[in-house]
Short mmCIF file of C-alpha atoms in Angstrom, two decimals:
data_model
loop_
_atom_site.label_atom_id
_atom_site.label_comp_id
_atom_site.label_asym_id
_atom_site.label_seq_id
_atom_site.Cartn_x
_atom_site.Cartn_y
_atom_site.Cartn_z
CA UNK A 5 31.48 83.55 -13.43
CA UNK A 6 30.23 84.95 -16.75
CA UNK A 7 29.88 88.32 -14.91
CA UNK A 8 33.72 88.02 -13.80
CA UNK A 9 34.16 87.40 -17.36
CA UNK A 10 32.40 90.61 -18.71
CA UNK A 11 34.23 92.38 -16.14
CA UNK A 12 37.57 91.59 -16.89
CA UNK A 13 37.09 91.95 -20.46
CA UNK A 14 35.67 95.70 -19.47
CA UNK A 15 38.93 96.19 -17.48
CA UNK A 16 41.34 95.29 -20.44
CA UNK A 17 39.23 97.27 -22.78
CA UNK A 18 39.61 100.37 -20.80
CA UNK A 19 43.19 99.63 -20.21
CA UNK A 20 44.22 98.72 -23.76
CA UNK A 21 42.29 102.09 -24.51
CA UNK A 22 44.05 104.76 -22.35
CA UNK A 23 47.32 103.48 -23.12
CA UNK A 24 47.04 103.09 -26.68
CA UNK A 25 45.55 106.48 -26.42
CA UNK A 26 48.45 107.45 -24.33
CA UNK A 27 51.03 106.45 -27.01
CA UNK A 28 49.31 108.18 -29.71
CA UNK A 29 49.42 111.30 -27.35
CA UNK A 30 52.50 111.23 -26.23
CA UNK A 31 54.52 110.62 -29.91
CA UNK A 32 51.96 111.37 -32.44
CA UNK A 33 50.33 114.72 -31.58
CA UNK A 34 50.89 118.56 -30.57
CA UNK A 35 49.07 118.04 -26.89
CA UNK A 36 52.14 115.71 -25.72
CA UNK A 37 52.06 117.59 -22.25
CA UNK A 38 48.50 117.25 -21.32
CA UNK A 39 48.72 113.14 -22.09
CA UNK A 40 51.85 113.30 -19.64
CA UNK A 41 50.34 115.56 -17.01
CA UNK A 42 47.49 113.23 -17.11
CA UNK A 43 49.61 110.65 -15.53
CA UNK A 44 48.14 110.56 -11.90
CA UNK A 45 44.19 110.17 -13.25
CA UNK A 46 45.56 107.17 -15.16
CA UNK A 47 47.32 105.44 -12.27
CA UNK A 48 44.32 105.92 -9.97
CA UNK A 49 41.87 104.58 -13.07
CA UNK A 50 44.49 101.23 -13.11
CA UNK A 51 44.16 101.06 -9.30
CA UNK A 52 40.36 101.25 -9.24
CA UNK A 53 39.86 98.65 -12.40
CA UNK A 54 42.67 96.31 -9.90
CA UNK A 55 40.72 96.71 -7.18
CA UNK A 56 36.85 95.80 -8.63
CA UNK A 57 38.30 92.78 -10.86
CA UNK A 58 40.13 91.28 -7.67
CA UNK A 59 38.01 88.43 -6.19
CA UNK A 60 38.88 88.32 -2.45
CA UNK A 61 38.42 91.56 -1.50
CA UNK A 62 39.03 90.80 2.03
CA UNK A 63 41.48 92.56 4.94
CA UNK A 64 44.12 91.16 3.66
CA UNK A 65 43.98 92.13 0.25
CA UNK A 66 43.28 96.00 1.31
CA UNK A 67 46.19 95.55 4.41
CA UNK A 68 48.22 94.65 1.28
CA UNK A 69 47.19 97.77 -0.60
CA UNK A 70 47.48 100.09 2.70
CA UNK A 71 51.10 98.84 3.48
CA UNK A 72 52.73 98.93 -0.08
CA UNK A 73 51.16 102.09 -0.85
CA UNK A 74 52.44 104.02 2.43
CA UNK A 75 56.14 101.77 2.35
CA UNK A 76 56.44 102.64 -1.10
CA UNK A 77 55.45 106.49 -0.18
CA UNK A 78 58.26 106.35 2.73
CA UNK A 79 60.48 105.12 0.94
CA UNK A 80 60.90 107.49 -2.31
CA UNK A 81 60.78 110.07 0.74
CA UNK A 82 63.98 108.80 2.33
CA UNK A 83 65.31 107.72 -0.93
CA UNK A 84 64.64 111.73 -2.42
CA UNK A 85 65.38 113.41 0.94
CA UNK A 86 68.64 110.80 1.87
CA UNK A 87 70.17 109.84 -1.51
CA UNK A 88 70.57 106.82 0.47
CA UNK A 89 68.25 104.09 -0.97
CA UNK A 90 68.11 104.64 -4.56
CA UNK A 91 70.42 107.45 -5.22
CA UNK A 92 70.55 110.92 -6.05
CA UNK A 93 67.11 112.06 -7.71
CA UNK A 94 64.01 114.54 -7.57
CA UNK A 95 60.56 114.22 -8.57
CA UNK A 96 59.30 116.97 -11.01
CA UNK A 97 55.92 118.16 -10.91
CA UNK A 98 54.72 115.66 -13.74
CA UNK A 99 52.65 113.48 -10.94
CA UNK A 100 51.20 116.17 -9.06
CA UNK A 101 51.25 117.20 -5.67
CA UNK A 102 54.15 116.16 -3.39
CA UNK A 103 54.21 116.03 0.25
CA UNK A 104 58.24 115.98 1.79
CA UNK A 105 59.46 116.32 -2.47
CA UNK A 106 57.42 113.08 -3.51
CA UNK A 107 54.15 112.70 -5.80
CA UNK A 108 51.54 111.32 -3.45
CA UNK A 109 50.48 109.67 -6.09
CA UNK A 110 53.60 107.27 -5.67
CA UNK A 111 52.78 104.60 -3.40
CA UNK A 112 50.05 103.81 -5.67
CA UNK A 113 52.21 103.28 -8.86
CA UNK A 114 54.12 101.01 -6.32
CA UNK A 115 50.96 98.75 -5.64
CA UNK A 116 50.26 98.54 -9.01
CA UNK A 117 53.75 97.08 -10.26
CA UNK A 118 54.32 94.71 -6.83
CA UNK A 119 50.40 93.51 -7.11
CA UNK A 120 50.77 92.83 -11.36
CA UNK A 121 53.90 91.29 -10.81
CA UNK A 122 52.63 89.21 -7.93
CA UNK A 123 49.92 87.98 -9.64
CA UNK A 124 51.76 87.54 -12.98
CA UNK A 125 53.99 85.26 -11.02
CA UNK A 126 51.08 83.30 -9.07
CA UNK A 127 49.11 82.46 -12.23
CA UNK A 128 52.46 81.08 -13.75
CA UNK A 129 53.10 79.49 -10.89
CA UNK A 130 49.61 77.51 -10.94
CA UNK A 131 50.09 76.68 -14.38
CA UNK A 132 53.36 75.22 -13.66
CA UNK A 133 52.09 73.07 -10.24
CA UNK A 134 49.14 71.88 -12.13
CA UNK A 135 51.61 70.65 -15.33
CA UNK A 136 54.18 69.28 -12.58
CA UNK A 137 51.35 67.35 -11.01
CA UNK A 138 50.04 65.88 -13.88
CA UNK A 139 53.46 64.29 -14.94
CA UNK A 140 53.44 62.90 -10.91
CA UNK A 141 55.74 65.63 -9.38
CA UNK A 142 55.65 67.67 -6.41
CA UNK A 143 57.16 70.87 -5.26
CA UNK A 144 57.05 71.66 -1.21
CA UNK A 145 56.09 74.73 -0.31
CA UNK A 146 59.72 76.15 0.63
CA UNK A 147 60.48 75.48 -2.53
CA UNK A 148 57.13 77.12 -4.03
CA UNK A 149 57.52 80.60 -2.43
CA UNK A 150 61.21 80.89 -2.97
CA UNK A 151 60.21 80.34 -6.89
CA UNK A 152 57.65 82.63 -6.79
CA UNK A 153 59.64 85.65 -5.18
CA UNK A 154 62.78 84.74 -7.66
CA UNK A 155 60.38 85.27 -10.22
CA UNK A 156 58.42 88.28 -8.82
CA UNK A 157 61.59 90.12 -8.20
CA UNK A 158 63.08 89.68 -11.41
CA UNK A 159 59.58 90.85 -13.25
CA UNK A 160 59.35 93.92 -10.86
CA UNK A 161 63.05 95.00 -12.03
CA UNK A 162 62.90 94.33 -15.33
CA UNK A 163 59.69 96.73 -15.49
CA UNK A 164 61.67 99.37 -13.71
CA UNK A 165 64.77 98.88 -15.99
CA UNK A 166 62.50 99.38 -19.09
CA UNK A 167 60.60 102.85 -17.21
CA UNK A 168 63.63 104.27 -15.95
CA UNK A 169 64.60 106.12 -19.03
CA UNK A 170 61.20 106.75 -20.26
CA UNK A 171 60.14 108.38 -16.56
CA UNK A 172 63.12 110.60 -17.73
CA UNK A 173 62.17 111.72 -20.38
CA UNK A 174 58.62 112.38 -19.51
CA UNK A 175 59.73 114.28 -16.50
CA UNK A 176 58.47 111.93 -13.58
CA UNK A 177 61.95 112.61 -11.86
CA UNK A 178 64.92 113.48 -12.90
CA UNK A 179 68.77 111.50 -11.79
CA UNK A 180 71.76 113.48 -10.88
CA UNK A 181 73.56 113.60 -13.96
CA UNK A 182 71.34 112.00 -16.06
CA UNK A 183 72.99 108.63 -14.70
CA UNK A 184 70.36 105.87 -13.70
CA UNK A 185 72.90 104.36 -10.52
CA UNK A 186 73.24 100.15 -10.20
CA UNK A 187 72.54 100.93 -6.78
CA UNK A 188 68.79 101.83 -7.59
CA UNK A 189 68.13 98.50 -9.25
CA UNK A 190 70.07 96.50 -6.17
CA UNK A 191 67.29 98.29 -3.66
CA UNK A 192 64.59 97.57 -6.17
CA UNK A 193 65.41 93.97 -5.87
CA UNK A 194 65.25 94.15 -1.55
CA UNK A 195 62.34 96.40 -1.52
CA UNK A 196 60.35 94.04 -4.01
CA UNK A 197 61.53 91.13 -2.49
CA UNK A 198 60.28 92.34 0.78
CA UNK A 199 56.75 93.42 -0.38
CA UNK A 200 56.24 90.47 -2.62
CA UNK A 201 56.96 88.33 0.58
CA UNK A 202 54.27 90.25 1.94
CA UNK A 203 51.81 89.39 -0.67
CA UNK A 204 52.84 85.88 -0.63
CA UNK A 205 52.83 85.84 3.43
CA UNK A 206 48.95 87.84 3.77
CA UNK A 207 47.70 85.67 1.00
CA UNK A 208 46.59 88.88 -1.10
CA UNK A 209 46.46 87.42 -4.28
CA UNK A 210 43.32 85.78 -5.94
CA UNK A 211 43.55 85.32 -9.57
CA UNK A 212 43.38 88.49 -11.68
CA UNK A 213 43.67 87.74 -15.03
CA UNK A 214 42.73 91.24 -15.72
CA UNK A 215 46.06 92.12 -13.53
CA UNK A 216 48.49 89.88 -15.54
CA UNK A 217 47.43 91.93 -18.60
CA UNK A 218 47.88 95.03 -17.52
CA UNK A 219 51.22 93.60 -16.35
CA UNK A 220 52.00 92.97 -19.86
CA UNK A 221 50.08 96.22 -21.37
CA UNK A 222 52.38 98.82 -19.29
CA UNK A 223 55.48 96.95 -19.82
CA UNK A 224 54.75 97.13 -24.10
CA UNK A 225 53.81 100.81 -22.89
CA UNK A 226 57.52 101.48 -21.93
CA UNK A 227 59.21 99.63 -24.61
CA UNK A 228 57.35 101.01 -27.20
CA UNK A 229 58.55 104.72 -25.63
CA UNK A 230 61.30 103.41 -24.70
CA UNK A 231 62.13 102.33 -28.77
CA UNK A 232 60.52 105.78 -30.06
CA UNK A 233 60.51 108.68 -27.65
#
């Protein structure tokens, strides 16, 4: 337990320290680009320090991993190549190398915001059940995971509401005239829903405090370059 502890503390450190090293590069100095091309080692850092503080690293967990990064991969490729799931946009060459016009790198980004915002969502959940039970009330289980992808969902979009403009600006991708479209939000809410069902439904989630916080830490990321940028 104590190492679990030291381990999650290491995780936030590191996290807290790229991104507030990220904000200082991005708005405060000359070398703006290379902090922004640096994009796709940061993601993959995130991923790693998500994968070593998760407890149950069983199939499940990495089935989880393997199927939201590839649907999220296949998706942005129909959704570039179609216009037909999120709208009309292109990738730029901020993430790196592309394979059919999207970032390879994507389907990871998409683990990382479905996972944080899964387990955001279970450890508020727990909290809540344990209160609940206290005071002599019970929630069935029906009830439970409807809650809990409500919840997820709405976290999931609200972080994509708050990047959208900022992946703009930093050149992630790029909407046809400069319009973010309703209609991308509406298939964020399916596509979430779906992949947080799939999190609930494979039992992926073990509690990752260290997850919850970087939850938090990229969504002040955002806003704060959302606010200044």
């Amino acid at each position: 337990m104590i190492l679990k502890s030291n381990l999650n503390k290491a995780a936030l450190f590191i996290a807290l320290l790229f991104h507030i090293c990220g904000l200082i590069g991005i708005l405060l100095t000359p070398y703006k680009e290379w902090f922004i091309n640096s994009t796709p080692i940061h993601l993959l850092l995130m991923t790693g320090l998500l994968i070593v503080t998760h407890l149950k690293k069983n199939k499940h967990f990495f089935l989880f991993f393997l199927i939201t990064c590839m649907a999220g991969f296949l998706i942005e490729a129909a959704g570039v190549n179609t216009a037909a799931v999120f709208g009309k946009y292109m990738y730029g060459e901020t993430l790196g190398a592309q394979l059919f016009n999207v970032p390879l790198i994507i389907g990871i980004n998409w683990f990382i915001i479905i996972y944080c915002a899964g387990m955001f969502t279970q450890a508020y959940e727990n909290y809540t059940l344990r209160r609940l039970s206290k005071g002599g009330f019970s929630i069935s289980k029906q009830l439970q995971a409807t809650s809990f992808i409500i919840d997820a969902v709405f976290l999931t979009v609200m972080f994509d509401w708050v990047m959208e403009p900022v992946a703009v600006k930093l050149g992630y991708w790029q909407w046809q005239n400069s319009h973010i479209p309703l209609f991308n939000y509406i298939s964020w809410i399916i596509i979430s829903a779906l992949l947080l069902a799939l999190f609930r439904k494979l039992n992926a989630g073990s509690r990752n405090i260290f997850a919850v916080h970087l939850f938090i830490i990229q969504l002040l990321f955002f806003l704060v370059l959302r606010t200044f940028l």
